[in-house]
mmCIF file of C-alpha atoms and ligand atoms in Angstrom:
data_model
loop_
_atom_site.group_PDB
_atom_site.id
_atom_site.type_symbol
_atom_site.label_atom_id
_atom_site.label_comp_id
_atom_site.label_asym_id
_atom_site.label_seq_id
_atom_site.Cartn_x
_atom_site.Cartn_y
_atom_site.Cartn_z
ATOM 1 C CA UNK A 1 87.950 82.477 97.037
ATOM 2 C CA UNK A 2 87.872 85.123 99.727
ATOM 3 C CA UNK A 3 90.011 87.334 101.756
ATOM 4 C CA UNK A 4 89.457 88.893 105.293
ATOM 5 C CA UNK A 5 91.833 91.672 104.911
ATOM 6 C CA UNK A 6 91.610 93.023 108.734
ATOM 7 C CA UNK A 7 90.886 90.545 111.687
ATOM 8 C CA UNK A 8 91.967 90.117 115.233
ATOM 9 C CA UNK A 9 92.443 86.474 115.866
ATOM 10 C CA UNK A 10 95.232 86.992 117.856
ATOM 11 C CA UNK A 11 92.354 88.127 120.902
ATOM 12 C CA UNK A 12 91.880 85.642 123.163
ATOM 13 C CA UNK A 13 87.769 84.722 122.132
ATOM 14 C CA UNK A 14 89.031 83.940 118.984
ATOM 15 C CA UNK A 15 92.922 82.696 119.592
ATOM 16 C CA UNK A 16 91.346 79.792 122.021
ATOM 17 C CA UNK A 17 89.337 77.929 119.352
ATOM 18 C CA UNK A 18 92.075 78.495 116.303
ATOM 19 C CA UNK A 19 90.885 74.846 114.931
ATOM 20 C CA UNK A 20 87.472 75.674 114.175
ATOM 21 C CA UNK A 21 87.701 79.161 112.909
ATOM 22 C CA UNK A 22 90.286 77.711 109.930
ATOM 23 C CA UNK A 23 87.767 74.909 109.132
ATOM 24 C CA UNK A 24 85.024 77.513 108.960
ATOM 25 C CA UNK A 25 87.385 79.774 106.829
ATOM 26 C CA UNK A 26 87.983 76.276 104.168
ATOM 27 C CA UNK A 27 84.118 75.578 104.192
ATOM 28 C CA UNK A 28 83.204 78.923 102.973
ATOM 29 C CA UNK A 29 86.365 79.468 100.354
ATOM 30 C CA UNK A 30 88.058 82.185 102.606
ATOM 31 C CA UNK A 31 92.034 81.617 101.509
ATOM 32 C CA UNK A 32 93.698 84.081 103.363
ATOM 33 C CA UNK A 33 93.285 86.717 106.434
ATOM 34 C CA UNK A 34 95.249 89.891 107.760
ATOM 35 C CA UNK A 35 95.635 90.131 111.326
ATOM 36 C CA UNK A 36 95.714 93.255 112.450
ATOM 37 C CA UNK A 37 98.097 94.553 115.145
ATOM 38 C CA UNK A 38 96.278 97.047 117.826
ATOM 39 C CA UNK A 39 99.139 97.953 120.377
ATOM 40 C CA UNK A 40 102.937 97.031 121.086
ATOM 41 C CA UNK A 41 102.308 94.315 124.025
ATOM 42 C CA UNK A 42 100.121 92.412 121.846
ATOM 43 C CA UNK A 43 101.710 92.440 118.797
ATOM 44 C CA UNK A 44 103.662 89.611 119.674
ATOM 45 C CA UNK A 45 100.869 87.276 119.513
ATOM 46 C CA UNK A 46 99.925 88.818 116.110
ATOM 47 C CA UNK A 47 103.407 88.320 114.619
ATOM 48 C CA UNK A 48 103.358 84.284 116.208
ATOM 49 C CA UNK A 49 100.000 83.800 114.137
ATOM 50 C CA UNK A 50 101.357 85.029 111.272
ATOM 51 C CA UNK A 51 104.552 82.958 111.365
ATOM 52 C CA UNK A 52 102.796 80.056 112.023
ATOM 53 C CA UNK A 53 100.416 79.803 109.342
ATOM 54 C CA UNK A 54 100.931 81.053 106.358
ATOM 55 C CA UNK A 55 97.781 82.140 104.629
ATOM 56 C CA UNK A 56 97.964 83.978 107.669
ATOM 57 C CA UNK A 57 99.687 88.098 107.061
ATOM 58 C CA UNK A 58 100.164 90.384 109.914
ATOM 59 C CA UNK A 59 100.659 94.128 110.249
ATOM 60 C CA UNK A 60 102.397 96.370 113.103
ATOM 61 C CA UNK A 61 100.760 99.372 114.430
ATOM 62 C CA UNK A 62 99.381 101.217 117.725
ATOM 63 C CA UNK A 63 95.236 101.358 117.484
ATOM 64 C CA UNK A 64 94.314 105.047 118.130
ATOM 65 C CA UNK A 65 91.590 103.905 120.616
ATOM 66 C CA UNK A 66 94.344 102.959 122.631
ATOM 67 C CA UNK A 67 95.410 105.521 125.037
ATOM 68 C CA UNK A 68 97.433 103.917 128.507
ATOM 69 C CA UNK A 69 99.986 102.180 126.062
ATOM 70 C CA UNK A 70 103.311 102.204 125.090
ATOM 71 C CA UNK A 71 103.805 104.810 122.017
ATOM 72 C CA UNK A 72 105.673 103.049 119.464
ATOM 73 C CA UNK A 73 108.534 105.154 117.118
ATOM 74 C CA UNK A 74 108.543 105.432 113.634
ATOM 75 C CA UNK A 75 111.950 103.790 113.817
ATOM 76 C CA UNK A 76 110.550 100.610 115.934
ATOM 77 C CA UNK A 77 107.723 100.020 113.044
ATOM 78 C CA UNK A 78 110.475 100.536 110.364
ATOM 79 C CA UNK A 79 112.012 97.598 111.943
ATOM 80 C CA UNK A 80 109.069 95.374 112.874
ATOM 81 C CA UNK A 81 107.430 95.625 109.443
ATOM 82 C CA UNK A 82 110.866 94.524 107.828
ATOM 83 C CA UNK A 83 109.882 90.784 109.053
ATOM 84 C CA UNK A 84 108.347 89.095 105.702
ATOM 85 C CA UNK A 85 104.906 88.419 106.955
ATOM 86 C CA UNK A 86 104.399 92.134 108.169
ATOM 87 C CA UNK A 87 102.653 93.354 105.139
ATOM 88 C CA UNK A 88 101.089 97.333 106.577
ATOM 89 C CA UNK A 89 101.335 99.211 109.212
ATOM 90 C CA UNK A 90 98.677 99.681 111.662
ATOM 91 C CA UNK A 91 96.047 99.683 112.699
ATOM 92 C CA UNK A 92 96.177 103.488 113.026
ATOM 93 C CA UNK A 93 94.002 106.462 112.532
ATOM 94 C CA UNK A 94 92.070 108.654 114.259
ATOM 95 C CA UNK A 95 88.766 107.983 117.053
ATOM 96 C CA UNK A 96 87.061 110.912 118.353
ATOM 97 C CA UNK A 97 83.934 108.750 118.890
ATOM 98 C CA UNK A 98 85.480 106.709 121.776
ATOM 99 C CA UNK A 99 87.795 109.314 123.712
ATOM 100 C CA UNK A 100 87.140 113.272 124.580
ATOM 101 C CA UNK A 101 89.741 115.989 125.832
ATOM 102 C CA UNK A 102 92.864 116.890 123.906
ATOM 103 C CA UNK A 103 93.788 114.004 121.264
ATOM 104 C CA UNK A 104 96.330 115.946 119.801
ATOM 105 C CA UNK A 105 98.763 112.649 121.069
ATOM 106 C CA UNK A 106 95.929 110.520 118.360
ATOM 107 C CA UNK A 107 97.099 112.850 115.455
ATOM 108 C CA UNK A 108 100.884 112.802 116.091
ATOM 109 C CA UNK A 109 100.408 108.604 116.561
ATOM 110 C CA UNK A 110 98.758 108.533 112.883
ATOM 111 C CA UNK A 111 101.748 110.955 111.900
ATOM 112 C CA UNK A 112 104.311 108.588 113.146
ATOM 113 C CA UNK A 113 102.489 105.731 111.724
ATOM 114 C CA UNK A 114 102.457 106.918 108.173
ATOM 115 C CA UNK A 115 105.923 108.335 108.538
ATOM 116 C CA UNK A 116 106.911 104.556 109.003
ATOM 117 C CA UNK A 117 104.530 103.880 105.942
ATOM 118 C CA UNK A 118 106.544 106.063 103.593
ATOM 119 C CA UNK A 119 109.779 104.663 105.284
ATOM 120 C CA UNK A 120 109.190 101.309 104.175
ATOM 121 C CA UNK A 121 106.785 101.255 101.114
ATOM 122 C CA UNK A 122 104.209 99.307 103.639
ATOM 123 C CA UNK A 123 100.726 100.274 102.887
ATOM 124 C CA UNK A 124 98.656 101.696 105.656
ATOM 125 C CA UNK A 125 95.514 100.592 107.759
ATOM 126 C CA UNK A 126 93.389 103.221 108.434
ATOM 127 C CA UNK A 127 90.777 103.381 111.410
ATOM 128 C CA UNK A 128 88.843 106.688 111.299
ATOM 129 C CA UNK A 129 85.808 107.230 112.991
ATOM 130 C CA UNK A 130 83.931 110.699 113.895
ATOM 131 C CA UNK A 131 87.157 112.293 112.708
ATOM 132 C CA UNK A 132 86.985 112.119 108.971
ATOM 133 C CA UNK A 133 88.111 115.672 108.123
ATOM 134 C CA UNK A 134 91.060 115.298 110.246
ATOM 135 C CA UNK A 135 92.125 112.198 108.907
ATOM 136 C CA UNK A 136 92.054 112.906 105.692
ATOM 137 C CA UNK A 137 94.447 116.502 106.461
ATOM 138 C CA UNK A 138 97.108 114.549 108.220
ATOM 139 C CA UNK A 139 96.855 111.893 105.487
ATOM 140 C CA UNK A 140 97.391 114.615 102.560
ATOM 141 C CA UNK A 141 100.009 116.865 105.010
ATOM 142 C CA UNK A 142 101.987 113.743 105.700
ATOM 143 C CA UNK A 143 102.114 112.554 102.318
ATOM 144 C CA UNK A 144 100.223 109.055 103.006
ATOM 145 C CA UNK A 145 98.753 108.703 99.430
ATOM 146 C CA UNK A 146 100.945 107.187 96.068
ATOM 147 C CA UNK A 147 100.206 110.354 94.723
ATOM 148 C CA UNK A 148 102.302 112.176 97.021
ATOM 149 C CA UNK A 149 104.685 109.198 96.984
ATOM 150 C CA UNK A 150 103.570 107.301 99.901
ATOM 151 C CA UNK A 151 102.777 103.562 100.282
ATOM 152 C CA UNK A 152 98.838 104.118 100.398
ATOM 153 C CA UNK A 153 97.068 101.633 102.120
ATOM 154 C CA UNK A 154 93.079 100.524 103.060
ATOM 155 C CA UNK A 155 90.350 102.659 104.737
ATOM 156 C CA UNK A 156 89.403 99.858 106.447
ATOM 157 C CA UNK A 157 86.047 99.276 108.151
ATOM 158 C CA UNK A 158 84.691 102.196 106.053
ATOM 159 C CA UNK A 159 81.538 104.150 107.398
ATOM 160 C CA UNK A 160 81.886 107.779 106.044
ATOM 161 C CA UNK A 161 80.392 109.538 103.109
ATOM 162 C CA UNK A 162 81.160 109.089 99.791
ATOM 163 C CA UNK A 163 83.001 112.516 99.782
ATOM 164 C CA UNK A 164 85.649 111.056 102.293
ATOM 165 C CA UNK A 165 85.898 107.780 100.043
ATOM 166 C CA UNK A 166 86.549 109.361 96.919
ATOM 167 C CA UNK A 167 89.040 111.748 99.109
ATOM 168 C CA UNK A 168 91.190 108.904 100.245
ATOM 169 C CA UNK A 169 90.646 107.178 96.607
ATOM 170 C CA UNK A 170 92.352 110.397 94.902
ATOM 171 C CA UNK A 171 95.238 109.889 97.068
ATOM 172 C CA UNK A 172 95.089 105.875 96.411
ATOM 173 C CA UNK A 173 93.625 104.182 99.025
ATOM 174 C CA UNK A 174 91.295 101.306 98.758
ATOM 175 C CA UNK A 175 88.106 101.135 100.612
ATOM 176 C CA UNK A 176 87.278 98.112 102.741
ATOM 177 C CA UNK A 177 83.682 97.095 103.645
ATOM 178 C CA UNK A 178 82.669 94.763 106.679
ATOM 179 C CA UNK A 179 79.573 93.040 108.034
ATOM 180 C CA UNK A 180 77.812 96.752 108.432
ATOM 181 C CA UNK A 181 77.052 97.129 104.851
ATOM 182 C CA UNK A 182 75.243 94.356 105.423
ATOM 183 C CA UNK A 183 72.976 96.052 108.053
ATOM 184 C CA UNK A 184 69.319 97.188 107.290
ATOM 185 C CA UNK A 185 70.091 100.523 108.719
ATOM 186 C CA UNK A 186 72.948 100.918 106.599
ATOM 187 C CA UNK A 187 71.733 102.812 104.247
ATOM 188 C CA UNK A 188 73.975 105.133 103.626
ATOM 189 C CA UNK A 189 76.710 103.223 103.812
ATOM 190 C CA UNK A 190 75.167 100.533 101.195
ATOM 191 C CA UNK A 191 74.763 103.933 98.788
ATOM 192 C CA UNK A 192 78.574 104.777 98.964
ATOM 193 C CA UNK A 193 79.782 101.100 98.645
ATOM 194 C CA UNK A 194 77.268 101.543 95.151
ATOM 195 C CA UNK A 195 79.641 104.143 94.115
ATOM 196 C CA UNK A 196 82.914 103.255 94.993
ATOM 197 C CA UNK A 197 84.165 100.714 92.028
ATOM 198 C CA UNK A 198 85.044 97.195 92.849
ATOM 199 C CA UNK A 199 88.506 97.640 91.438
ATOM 200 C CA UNK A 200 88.888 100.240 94.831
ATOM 201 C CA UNK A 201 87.338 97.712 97.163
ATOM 202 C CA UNK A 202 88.337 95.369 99.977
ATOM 203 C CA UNK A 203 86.003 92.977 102.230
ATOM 204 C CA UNK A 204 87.059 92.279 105.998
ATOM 205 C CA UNK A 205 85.278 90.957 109.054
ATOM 206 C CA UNK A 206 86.983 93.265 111.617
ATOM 207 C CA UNK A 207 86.352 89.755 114.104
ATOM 208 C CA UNK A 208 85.788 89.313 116.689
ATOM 209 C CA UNK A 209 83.701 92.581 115.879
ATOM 210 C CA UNK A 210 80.375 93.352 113.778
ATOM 211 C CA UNK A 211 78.981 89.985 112.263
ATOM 212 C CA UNK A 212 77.159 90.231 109.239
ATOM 213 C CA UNK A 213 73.551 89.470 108.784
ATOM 214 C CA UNK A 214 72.588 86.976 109.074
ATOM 215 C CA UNK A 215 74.738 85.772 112.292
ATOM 216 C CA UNK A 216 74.310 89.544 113.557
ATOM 217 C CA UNK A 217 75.328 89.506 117.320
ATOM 218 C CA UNK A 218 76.951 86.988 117.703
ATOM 219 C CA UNK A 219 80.594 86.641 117.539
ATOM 220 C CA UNK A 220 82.668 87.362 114.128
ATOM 221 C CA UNK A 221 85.302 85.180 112.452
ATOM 222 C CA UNK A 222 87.317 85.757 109.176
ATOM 223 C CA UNK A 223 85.052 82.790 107.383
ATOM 224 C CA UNK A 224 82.107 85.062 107.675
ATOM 225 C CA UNK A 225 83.671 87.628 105.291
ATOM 226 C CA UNK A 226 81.965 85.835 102.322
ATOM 227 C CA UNK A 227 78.148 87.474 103.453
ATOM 228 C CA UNK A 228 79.864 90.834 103.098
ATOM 229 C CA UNK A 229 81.083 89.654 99.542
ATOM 230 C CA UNK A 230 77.359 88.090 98.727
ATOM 231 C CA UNK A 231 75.798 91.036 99.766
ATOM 232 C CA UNK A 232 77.957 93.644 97.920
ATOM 233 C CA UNK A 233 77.694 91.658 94.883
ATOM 234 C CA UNK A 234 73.722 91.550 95.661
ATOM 235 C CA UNK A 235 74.145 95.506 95.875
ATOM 236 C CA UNK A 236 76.271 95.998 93.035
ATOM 237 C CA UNK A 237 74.301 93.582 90.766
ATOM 238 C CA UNK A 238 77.788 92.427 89.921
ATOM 239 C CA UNK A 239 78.621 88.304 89.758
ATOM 240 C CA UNK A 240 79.616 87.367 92.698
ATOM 241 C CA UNK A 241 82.541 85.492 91.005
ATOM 242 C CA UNK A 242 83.931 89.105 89.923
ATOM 243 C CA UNK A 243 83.605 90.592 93.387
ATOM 244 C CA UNK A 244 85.366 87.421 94.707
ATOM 245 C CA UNK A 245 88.024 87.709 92.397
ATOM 246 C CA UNK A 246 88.554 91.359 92.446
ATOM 247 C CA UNK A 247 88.563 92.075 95.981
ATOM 248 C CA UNK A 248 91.345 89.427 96.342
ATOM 249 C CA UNK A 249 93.696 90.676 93.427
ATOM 250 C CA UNK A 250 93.539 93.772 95.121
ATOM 251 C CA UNK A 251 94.396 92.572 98.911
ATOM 252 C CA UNK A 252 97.481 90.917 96.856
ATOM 253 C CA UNK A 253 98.321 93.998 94.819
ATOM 254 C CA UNK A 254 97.880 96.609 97.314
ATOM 255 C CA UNK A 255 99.858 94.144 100.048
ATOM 256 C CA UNK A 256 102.402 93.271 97.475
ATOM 257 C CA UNK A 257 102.298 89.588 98.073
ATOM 258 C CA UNK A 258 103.090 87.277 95.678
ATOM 259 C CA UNK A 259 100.051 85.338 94.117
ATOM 260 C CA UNK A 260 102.149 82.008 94.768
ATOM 261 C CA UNK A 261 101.445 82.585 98.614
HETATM 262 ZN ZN1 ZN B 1 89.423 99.745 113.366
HETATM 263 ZN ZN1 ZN B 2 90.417 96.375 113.646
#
């Protein structure tokens, strides 16, 4: 069995046709999925996914690539992520790939978000992209890791350097891989997930973003999440039964859900 551990199936191209991403999630053995809140208006429809089905887990967070949206207070996600099926808070981070100018209101987001984190014990989801030194900093000054006694959480969607994995692994954090491992021109990023060890590692889609090969292109669903397993087991010349298995004991361990979900 697999598990997506960061989707978006609460966005309309993929809420509309519900039905046929679950039966694609049985036929290929995918259990369970995260779906992963990106701002306040929508996280309604994240929460009602979650609620409804329940190898279905949600988190609560403000996306950093969001900028004309509501801010959300460390207080408000304390609440929200006291609701059972809120298992991490985020998605948060930092983007300086998509926005320019002054992002200083990016950094004190991710410090609000990870404040929450160490409120509640809820692991954190953690976008970063072109902004890797930064991230890590406000991760160590704020305390995100469980060896500063924070909740930890995923770097999900990973695409830096080893250096910045084995950064956010000191302080804890699990690495998550999606469909652009699986990419020819991933090179690098097939050379890191070599390195970092299994018992670190997540697999997620990230749908409707960044199929794997071979449906590269085209639209992404959580069922899809076993190429990225196939292929990092290909990489790692590791059974594919052990990178199956592993990657889901950790999505339960770092989540802190009961295996009788
Ligand atoms: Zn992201
Ligand atoms: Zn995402």
């Amino acid at each position: 069995m697999y598990i997506d551990s960061h989707c978006h199936i609460n966005f309309p191209e993929l809420s509309v046709r519900l039905p046929e991403i679950f039966g694609k999630m049985a036929e290929n053995k995918v259990t369970h999925a995260l779906c992963v809140s990106v701002n306040m208006p929508e996280f309604p429809s994240v929460l009602e996914l979650a609620e409804k089905y329940p190898n279905i887990y949600a988190s609560v967070g403000v996306h950093p690539d969001y900028e004309e949206t509501p801010e959300v207070s460390a207080d408000d996600l304390v609440r929200l992520s006291q609701h059972p099926k809120i298992v991490g808070i985020g998605e948060t981070g930092l983007d300086y790939y998509r926005l320019e100018g002054d992002l200083e209101w990016q950094r004190e987001r991710f410090r609000t978000h990870i404040r929450a984190s160490r409120a509640t014990g809820k692991p954190l989801i953690i976008h970063t992209r072109s902004a890797s030194e930064d991230t890590i900093r406000i991760m160590r000054e704020e305390g995100a890791g469980t060896d500063a006694g924070g909740a930890g959480g995923v770097m999900h969607c990973f695409t830096e350097s080893l250096q910045v994995a084995e950064a956010a692994m000191e302080m804890g954090f699990y690495i998550s891989f999606s469909g652009i491992v699986t990419f020819k021109s991933a090179k690098d990023l097939q050379a890191v997930a070599r390195a970092v060890p299994l018992e670190r590692m997540l697999i997620e889609t990230d749908a409707p973003y960044l199929a794997p090969v071979p449906h590269r292109g085209k639209m992404n669903e959580p069922g899809l999440v076993s190429h990225v397993a196939e292929f990092l087991a290909k990489l790692k010349e590791s059974p594919l039964e052990d990178v199956a298995r592993t990657t889901t004991d950790n999505f339960f361990t770092l989540f802190k859900i009961p295996r009788t979900a």
